[in-house]
XYZ file of C-alpha atoms in Angstrom:
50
model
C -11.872 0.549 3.817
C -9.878 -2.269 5.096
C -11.562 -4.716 2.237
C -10.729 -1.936 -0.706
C -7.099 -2.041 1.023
C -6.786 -6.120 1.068
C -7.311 -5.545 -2.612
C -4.150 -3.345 -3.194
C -1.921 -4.434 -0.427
C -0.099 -8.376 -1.231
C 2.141 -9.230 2.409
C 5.611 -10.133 1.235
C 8.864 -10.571 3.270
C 6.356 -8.728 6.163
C 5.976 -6.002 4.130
C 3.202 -3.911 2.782
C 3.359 -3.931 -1.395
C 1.304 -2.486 -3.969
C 0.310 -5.806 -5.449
C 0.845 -5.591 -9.278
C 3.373 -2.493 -8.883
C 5.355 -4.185 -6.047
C 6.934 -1.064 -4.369
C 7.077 -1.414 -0.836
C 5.450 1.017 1.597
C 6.740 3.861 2.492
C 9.031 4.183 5.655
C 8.120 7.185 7.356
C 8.226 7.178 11.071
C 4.571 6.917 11.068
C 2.366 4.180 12.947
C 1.745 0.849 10.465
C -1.787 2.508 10.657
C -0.228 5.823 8.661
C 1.729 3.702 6.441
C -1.279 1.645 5.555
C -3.521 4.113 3.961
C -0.514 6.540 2.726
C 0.666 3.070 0.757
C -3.396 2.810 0.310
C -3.599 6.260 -1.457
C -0.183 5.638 -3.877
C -2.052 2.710 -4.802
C -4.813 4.431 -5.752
C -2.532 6.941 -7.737
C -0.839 4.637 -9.962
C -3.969 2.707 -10.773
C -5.344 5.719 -12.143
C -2.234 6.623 -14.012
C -1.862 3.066 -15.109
């Protein structure tokens, strides 16, 4: 999982972006860990919309 999400996920200004969209993750009280894969799973939603 963590190679599919180095595909998605570009580090910028030490945050987590959907590379290509460039919305940053989510803030959500969760652990990075949370943030990660619910970032991981919007990513995964707009490429199939895209």
């Amino acid at each position: 999982m963590y190679d599919e999400t180095a595909k998605i996920f570009a580090v910028a200004d030490g945050k987590e972006k959907v590379s290509g969209i460039g919305y940053p993750a989510p803030t959500t009280g969760l652990s990075l860990m949370g943030d990660r894969v619910l970032t991981y799973q919007l990513g995964l939603f707009f490429k199939k919309i895209a």
